[in-house]
Coordinates of C-alpha atoms (C1' of nucleotides) in Angstrom, one line a residue:
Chain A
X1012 CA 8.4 8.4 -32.2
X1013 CA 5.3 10.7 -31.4
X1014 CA 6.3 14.0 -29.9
X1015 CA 5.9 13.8 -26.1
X1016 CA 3.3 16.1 -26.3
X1017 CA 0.5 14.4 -28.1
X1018 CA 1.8 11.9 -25.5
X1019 CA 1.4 13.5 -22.3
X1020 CA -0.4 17.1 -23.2
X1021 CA 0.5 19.7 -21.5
X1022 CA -0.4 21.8 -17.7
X1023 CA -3.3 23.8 -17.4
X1024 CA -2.6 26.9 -15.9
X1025 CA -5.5 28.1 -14.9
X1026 CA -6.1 24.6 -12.9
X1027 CA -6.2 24.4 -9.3
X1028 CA -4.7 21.6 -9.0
X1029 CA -1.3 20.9 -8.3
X1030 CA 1.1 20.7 -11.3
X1031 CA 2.9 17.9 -10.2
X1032 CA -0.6 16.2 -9.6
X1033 CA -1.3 17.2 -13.5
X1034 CA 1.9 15.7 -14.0
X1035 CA 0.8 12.5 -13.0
X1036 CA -2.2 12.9 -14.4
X1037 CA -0.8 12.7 -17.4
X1038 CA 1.3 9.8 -17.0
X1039 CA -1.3 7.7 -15.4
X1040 CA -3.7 8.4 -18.6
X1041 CA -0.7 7.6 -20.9
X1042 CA -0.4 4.3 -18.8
X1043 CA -3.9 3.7 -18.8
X1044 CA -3.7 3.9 -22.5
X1045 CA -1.4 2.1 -23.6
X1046 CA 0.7 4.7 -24.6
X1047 CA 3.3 3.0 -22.7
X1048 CA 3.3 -0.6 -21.3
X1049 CA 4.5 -2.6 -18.6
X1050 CA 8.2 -2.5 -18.2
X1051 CA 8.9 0.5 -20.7
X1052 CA 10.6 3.4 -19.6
X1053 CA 8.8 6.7 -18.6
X1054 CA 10.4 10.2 -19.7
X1055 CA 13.4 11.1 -18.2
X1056 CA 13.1 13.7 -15.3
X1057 CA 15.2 15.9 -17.4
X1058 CA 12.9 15.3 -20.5
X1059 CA 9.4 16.1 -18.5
X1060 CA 11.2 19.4 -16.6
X1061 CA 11.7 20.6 -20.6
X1062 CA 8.6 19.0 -21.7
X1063 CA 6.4 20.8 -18.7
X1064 CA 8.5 23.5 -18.2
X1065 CA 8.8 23.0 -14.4
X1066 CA 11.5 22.9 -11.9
X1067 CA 12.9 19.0 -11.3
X1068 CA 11.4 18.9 -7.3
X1069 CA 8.0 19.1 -9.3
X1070 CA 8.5 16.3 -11.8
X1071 CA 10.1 14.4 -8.8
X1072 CA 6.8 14.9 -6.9
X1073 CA 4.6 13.6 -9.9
X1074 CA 6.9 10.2 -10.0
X1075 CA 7.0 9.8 -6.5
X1076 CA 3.1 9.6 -6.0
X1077 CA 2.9 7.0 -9.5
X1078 CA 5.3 5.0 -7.3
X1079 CA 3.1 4.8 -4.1
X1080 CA 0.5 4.1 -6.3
X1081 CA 2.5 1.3 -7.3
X1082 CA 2.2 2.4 -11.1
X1083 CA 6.0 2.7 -11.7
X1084 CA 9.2 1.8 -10.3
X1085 CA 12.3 3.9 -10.5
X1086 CA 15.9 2.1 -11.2
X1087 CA 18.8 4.1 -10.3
X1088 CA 21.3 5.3 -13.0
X1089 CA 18.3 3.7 -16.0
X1090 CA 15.3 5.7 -15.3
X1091 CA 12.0 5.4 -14.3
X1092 CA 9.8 2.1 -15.7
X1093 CA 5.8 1.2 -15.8
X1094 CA 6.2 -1.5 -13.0
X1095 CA 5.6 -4.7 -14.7
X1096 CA 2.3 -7.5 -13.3
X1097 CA 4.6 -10.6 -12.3
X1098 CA 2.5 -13.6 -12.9
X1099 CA 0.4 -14.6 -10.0
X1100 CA 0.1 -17.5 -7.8
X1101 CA -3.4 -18.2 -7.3
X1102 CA -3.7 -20.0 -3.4
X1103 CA -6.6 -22.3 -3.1
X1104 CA -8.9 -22.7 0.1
X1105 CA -8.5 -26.5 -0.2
X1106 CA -4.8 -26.2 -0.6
X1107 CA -4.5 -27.8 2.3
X1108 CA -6.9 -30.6 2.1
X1109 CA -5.7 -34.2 3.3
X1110 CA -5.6 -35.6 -0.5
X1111 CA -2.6 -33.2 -1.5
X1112 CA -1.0 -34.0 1.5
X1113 CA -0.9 -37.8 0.5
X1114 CA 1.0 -37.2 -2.2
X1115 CA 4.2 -36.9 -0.6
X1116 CA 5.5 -33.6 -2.4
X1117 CA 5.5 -29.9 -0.9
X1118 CA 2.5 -27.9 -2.0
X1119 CA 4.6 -25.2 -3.0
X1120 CA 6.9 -27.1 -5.3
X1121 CA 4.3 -29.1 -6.8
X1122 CA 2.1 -25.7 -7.6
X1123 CA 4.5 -24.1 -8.9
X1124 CA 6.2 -26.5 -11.0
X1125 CA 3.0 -26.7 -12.5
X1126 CA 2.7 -23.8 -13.7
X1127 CA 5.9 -23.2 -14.8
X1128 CA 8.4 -21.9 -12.2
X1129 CA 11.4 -22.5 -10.7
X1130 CA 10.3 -22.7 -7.0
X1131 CA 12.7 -22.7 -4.2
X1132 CA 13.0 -22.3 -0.1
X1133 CA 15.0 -20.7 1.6
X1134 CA 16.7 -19.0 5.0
X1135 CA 14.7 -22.1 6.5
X1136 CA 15.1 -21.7 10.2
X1137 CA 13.6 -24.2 13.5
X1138 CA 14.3 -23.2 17.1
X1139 CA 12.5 -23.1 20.5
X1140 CA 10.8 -19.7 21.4
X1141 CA 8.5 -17.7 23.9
X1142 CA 5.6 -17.3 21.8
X1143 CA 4.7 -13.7 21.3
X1144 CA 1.0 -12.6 23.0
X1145 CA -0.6 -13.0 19.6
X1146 CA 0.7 -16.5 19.1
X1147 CA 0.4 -17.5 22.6
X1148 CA -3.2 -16.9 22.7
X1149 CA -4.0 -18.8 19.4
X1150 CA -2.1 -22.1 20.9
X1151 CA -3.7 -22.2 24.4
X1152 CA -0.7 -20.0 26.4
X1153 CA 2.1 -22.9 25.9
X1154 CA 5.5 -21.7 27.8
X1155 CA 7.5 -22.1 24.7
X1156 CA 6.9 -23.2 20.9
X1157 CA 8.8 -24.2 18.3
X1158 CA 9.3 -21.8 15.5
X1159 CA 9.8 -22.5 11.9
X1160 CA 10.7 -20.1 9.7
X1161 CA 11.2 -20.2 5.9
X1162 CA 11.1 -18.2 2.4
X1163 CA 9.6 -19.5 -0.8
X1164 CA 10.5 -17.9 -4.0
X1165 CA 9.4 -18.2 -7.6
X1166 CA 11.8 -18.0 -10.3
X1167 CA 14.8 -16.4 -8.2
X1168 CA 12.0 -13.2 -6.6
X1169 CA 11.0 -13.8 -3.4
X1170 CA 7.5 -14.2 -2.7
X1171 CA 6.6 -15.0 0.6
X1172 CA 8.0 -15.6 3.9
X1173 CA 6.3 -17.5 6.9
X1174 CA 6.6 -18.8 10.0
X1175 CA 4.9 -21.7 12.0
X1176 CA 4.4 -22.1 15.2
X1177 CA 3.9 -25.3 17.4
X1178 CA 3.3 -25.9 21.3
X1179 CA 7.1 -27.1 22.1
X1180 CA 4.9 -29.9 24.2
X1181 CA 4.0 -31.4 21.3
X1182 CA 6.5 -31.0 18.7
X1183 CA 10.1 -31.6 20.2
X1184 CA 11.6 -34.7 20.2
X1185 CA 9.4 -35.3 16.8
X1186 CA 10.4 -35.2 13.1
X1187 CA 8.9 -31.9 13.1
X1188 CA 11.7 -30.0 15.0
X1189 CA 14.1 -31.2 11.7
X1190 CA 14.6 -29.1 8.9
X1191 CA 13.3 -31.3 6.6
X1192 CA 10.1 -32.9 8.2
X1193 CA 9.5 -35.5 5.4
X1194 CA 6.9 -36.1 3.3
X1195 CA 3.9 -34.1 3.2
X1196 CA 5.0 -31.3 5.8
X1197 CA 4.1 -31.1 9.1
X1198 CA 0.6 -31.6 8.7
X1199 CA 0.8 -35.4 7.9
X1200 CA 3.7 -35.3 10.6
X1201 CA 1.2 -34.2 12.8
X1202 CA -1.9 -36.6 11.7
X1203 CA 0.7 -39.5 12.2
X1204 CA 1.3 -38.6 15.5
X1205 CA -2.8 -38.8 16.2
X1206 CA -3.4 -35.2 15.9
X1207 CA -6.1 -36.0 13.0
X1208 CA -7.1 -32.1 11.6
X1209 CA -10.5 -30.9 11.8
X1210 CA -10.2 -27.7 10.2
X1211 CA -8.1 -24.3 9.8
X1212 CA -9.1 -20.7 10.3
X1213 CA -7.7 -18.2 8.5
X1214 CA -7.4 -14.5 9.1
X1215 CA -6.3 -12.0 6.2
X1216 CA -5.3 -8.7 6.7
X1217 CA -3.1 -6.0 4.6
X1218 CA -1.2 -3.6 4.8
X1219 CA 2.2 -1.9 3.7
X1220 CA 5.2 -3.5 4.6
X1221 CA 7.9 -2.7 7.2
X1222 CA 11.2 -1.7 6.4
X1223 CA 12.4 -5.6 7.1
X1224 CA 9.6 -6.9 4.9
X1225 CA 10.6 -4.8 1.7
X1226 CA 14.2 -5.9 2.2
X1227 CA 13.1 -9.8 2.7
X1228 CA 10.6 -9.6 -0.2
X1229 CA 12.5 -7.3 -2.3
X1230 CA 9.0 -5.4 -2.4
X1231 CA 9.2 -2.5 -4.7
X1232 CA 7.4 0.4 -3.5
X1233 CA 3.3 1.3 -4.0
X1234 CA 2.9 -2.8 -3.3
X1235 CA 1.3 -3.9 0.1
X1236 CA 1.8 -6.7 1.6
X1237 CA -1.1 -9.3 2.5
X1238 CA -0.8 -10.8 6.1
X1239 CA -2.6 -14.4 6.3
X1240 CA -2.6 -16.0 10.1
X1241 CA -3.9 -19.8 9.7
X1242 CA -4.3 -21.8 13.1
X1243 CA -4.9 -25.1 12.5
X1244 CA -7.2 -27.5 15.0
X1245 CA -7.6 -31.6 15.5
X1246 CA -10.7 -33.0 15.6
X1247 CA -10.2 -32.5 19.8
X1248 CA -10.5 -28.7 19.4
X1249 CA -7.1 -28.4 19.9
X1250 CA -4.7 -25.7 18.3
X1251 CA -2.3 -27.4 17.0
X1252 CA -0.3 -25.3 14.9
X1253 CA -0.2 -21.6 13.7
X1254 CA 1.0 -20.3 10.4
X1255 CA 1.6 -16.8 10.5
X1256 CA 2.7 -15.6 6.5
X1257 CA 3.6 -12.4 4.5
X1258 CA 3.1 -12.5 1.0
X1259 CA 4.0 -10.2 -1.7
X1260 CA 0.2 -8.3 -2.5
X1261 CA 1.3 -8.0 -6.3
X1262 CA 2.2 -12.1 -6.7
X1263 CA -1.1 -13.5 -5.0
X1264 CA -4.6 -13.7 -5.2
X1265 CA -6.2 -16.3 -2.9
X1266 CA -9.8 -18.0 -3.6
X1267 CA -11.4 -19.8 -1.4
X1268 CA -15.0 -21.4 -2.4
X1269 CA -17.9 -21.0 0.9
X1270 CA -21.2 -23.0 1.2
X1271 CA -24.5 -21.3 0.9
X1272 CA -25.7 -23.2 3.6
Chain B
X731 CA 8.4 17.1 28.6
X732 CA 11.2 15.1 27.4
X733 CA 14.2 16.7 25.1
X734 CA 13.7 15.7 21.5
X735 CA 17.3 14.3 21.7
X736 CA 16.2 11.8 24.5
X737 CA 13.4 11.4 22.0
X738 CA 14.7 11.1 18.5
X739 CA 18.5 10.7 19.0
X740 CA 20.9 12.5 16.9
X741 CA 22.3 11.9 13.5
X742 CA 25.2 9.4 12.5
X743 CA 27.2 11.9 10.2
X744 CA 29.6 8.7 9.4
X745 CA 26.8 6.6 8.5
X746 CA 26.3 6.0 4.7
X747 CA 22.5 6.2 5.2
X748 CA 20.6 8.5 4.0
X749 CA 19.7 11.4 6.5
X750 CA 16.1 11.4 4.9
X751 CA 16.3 7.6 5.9
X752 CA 18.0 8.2 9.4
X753 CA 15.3 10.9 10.3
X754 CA 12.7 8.5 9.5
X755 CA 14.3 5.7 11.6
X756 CA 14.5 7.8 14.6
X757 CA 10.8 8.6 14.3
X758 CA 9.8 4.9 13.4
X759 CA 11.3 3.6 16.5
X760 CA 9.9 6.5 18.7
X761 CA 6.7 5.7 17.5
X762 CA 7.5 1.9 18.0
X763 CA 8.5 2.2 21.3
X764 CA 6.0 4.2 22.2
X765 CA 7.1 7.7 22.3
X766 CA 4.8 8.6 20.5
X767 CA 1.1 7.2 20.5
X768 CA -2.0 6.5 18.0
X769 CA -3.6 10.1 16.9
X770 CA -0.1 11.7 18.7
X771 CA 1.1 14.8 16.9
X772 CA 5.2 14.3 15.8
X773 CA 7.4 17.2 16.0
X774 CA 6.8 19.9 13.4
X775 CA 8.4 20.4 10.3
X776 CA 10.3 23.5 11.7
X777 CA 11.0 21.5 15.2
X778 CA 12.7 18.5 13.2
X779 CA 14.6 21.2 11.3
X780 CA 15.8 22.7 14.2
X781 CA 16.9 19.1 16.0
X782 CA 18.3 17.9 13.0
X783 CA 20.1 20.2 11.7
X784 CA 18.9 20.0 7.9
X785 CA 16.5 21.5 5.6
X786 CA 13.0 21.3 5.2
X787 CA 12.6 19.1 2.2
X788 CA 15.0 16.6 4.4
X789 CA 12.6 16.7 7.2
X790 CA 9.3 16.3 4.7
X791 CA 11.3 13.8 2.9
X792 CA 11.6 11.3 6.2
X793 CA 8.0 12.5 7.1
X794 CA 6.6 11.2 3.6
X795 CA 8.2 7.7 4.0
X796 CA 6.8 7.1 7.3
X797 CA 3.4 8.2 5.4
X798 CA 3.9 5.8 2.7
X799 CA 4.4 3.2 5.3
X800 CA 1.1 4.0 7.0
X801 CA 2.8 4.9 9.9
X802 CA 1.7 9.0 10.0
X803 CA -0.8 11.0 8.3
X804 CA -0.6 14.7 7.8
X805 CA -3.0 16.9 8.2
X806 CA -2.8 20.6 6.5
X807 CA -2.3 23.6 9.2
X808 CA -2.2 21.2 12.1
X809 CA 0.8 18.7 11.6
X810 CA 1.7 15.4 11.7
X811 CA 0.3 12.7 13.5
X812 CA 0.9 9.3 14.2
X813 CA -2.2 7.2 12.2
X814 CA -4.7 5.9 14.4
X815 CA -5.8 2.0 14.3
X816 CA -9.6 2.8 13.4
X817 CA -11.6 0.1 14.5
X818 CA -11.5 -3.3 12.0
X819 CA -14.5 -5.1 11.2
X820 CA -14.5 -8.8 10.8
X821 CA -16.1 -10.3 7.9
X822 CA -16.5 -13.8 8.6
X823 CA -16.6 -16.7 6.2
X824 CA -20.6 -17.9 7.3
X825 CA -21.6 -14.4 6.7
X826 CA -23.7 -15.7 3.8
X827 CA -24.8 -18.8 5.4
X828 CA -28.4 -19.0 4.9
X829 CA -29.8 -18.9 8.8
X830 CA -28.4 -15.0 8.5
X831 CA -30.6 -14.2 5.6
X832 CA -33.8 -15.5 7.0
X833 CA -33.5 -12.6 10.0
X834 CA -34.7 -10.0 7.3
X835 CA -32.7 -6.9 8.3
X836 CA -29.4 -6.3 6.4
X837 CA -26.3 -8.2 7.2
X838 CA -23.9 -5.0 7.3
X839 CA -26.4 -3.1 9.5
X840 CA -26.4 -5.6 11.6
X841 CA -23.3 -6.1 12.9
X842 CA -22.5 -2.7 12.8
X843 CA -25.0 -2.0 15.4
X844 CA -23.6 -5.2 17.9
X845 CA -20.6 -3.8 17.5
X846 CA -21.6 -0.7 18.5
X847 CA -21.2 1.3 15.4
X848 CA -23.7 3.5 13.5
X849 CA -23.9 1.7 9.6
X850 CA -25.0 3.8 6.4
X851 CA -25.1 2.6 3.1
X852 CA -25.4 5.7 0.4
X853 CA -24.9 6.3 -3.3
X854 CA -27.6 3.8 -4.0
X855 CA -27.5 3.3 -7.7
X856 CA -28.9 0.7 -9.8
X857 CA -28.5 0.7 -13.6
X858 CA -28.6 -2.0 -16.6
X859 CA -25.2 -1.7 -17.5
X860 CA -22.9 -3.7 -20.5
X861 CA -20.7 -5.8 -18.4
X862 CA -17.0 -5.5 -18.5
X863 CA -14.8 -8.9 -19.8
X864 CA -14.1 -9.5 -16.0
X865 CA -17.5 -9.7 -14.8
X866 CA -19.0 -11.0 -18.3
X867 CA -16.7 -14.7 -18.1
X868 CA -17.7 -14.5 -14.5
X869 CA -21.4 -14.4 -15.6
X870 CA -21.4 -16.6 -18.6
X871 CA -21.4 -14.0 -21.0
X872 CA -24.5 -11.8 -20.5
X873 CA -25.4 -9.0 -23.2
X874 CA -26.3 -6.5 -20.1
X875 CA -26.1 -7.1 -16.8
X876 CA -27.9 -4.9 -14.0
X877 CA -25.6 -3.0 -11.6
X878 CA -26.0 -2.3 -7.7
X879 CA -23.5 -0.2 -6.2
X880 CA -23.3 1.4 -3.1
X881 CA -21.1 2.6 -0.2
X882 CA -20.9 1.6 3.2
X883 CA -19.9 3.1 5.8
X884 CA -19.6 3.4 9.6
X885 CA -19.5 6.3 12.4
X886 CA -19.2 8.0 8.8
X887 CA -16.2 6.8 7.7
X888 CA -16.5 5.2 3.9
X889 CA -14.9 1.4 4.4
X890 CA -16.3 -0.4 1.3
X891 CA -17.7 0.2 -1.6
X892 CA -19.4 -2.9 -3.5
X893 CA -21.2 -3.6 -6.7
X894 CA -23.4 -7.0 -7.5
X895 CA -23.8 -7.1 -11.4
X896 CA -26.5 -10.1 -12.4
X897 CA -27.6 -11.1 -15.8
X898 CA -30.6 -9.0 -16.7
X899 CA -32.7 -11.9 -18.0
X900 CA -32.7 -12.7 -14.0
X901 CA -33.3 -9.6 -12.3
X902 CA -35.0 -7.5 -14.6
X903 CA -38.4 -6.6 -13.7
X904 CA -38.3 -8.4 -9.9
X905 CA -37.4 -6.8 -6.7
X906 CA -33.8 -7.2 -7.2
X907 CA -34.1 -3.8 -9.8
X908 CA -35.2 -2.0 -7.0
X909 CA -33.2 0.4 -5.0
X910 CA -34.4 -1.5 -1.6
X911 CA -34.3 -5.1 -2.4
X912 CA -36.5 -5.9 0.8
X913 CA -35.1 -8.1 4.1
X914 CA -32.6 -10.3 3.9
X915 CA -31.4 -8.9 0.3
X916 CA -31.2 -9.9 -3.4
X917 CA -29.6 -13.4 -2.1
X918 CA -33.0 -13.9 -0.4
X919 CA -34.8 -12.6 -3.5
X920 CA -32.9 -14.9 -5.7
X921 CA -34.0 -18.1 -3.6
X922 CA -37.4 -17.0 -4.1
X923 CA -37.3 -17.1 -7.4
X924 CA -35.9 -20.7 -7.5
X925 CA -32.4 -20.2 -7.7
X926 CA -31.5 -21.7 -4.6
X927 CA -27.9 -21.0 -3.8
X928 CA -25.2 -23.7 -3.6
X929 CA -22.1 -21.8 -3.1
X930 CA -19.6 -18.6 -3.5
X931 CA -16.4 -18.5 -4.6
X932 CA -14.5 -15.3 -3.1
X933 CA -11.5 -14.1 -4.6
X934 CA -8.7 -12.0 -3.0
X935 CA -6.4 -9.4 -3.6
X936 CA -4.5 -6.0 -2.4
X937 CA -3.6 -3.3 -3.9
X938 CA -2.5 0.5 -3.6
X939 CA -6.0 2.3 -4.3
X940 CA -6.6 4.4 -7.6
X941 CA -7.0 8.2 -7.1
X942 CA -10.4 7.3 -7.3
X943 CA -10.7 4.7 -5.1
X944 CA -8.6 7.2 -2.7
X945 CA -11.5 9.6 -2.7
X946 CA -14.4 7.7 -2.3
X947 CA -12.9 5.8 0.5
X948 CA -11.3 8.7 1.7
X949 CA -8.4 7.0 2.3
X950 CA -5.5 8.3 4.2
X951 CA -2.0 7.6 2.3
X952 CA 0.0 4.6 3.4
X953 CA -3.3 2.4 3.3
X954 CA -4.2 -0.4 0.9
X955 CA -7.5 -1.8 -0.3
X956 CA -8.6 -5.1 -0.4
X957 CA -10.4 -6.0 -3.6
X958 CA -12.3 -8.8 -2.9
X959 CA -15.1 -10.3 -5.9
X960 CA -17.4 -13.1 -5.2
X961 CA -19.0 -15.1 -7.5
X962 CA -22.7 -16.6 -6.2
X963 CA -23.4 -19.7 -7.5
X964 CA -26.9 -21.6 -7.4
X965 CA -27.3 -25.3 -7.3
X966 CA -27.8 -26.1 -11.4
X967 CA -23.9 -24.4 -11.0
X968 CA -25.1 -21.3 -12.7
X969 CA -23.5 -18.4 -12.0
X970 CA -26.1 -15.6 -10.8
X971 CA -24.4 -13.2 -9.2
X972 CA -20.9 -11.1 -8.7
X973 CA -19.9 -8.9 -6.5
X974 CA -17.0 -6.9 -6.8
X975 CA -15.7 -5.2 -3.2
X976 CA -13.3 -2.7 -2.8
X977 CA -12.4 -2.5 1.2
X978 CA -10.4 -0.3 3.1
X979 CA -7.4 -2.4 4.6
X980 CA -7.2 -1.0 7.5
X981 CA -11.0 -1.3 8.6
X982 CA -11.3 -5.2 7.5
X983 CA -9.9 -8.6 9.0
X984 CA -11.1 -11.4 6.5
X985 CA -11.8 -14.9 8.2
X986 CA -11.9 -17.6 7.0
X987 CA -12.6 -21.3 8.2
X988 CA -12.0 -24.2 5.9
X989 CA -12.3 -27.9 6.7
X990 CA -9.3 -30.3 6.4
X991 CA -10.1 -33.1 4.3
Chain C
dC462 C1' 39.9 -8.0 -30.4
dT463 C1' 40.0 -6.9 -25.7
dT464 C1' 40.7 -4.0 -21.9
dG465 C1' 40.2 0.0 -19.4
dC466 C1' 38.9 4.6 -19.0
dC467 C1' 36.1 8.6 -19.8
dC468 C1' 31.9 10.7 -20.5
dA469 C1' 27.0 11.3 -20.9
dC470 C1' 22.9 10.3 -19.0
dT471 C1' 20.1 8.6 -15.4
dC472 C1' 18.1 9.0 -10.6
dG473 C1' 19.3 10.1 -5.4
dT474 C1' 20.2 13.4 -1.9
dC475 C1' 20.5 17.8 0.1
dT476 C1' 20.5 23.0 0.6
dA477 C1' 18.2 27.5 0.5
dT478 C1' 14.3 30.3 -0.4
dA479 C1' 9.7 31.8 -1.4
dC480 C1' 4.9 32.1 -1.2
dG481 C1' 0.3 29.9 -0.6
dA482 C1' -3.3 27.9 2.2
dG483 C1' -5.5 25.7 6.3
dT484 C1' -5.9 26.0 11.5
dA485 C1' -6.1 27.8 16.0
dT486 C1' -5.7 31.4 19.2
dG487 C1' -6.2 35.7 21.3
dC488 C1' -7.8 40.2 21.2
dG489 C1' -10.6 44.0 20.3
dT490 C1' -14.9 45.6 18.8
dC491 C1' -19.7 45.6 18.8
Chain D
dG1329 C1' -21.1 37.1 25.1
dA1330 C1' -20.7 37.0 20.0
dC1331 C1' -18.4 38.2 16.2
dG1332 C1' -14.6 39.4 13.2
dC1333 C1' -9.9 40.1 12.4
dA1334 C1' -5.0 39.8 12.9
dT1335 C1' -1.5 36.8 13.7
dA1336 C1' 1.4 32.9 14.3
dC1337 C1' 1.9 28.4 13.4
dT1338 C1' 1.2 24.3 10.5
dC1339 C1' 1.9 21.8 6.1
dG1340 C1' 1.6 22.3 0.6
dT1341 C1' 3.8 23.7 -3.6
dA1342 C1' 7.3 25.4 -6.4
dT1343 C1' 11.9 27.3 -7.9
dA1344 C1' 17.1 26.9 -8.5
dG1345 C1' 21.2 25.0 -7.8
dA1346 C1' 24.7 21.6 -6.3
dC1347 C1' 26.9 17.3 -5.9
dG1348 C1' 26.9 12.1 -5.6
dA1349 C1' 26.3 7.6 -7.5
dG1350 C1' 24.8 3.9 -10.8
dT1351 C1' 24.7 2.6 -15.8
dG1352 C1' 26.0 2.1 -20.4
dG1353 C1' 28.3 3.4 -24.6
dG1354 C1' 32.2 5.0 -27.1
dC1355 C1' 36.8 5.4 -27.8
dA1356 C1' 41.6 4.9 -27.3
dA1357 C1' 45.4 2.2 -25.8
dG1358 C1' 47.3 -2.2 -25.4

DNA sequence: CTTGCCCACTCGTCTATACGAGTATGCGTC
DNA sequence: GACGCATACTCGTATAGACGAGTGGGCAAG
């Protein structure tokens, strides 16, 4: 067990820089280095006051900014950990291309069974809305839509959480007001019913999350959230659906491939 | 000018939320509603104190989540202010598409200017560097690679700061190793010299920004970065260029179009 | 052996105080 | 008018202390 300080080092007092900033200093190198590793536990508070021989406000200041860095997580009554890298889902710009959709499955469950996780959806939710302005624009100004909400999750975490949207013209009456629109989602729902797809745009943004969307996605703190709008058009130029989805920054990384042309 | 209390409410002393957490409530919804606007200095320190009835380090306490959340930013000697929505630059998907490069002048510049922004690009530097694993598998395994960074910015705010890396057996001695690769760029350079591109693939993630990243962004707390790296590919499917972007979320909308089948 | 309690250790919340440092304003001097 | 300074206000940093609450281990009683 090395002594913490050829660990951590120790303040330098005739810095200008904040001590709690050195602080953190220090723990970031250590991270950095190895010195610990994803999901071991950091110091106590108690043990960096003695070590640094500062007041506890101060070593609480040093955590706190490793956690909006997203560096470390703290866990009540256990101490404070190096935030482990959950495995990431990798989303693919043809994800949504017609030949997965024959297949029958969700994309989701199929994905993710593939590489090795327990996938599951819940708090799935249809109704009839007003579509907000955002929304409303995007599908041509309908009255009212029909909203479908649901969560996926990976191995019990939850890791994303979207709604769809649909004019309430074109969807009532139609499988895709069910909870369970069949085989290959509402897409293949909605090419049945003659709305053949031309094409999707997608808009990314992020950002950090609101209070609701750290509760929903059990976000820990320091991790952003990534805010993917997709509207989906037929061949008529029609926009037929919009996909509005939250995902958890630290379980995604989307591709997409682009022609040079 | 309104009461603070017809403002911010009062405390729940029965409720089993944190004050810290109530304080920062009654500000979120203020500033949701409206109470308070973009750029909009909150109460001060001593104000909240005062309404409150608490002590300081409650009142910095609240004022540091709504920070983390990207709702406020403080500023030393003045106060607190609500963040404002800078402007947010679109990068769409055709933005390499070949018709662009022909025009000569530089993409970023560009648009900047029909957008009605003033575009710089500084820290110029371009080095032969030993590429790191990432970029190495990206680029087949070079030995060396040569480096382009630079930062861009607009109305002279930092929002992105990019490297390309290419194998030096490509771009050694050409046009690309100079500071000013000439119109239209290195993608126009590389066509010249017979790599015709075929495609990119872009990759996609988010982040909380490293103290480093926070400084050369200048980036105020509370906001993410996008990290995006594209891989250029030319049409014998050899890799020939990566760029590796790190954005400021809260300048950037990604878009994206993809086709359905 | 199992159950239940106590205790030690952890982080969470809050108070009170002090001084430093950046900003803006007004006022007096030049 | 221009300049410099004092001052009041802002947030930044740090100390010291107190109590609450979640966790886990040890120990004693059953």
């Amino acid at each position: 067990m090395p002594s913490l300080t050829s660990v951590l080092g120790v303040l330098d007092p005739t810095s200008d820089r904040a001590v709690f900033r050195q602080i953190a200093d220090a723990l970031r190198e250590a991270i950095d280095k190895g010195r610990f590793r994803e999901g071991d536990k950091l110091p106590s508070e108690t043990e960096l006051v003695d070590h640094f021989g500062v007041s506890r406000m101060t070593v609480r200041n040093a955590l706190s900014l490793l956690q909006q860095e997203g560096l470390a997580v703290s866990e009540h009554g256990k101490g404070v950990f190096v935030r482990p890298r959950p495995p990431v889902r990798r989303l693919a710009s043809d994800r949504f291309a017609r030949r997965h959709r024959d297949q029958g499955k969700a994309a989701f469950t199929v994905e993710a069974e593939a590489a090795g996780s327990r996938p599951e959806v819940d708090s799935l939710e249809v109704k009839e809305e007003r579509p907000s302005p955002g929304i409303s624009a995007r599908l041509g100004s309908p009255r009212k839509v029909l909203a479908r909400r649901r969560r996926y999750l990976l191995d019990g975490r939850p890791v994303e959480f979207a709604t769809s949207y649909l004019p309430l013209d074109l969807a009532r009456n139609t499988p895709i007001a069910q909870p369970n629109p069949g085989p290959g989602g509402i897409y293949a729902r909605l090419e049945e019913m003659g709305h053949r797809l031309d094409h999707f745009d997608e808009e990314i943004r992020a950002r950090m999350p609101s209070p609701a969307e750290v509760r929903t996605l059990q976000l820990a703190s320091g991790v952003p959230v990534i805010h993917l709008v997709r509207t989906a058009y037929d061949t008529e130029g029609r926009a037929v659906e919009v996909c509005d989805t939250v995902m958890a920054a630290d379980a995604y990384v989307l591709a997409y491939q682009l022609p040079a042309n």
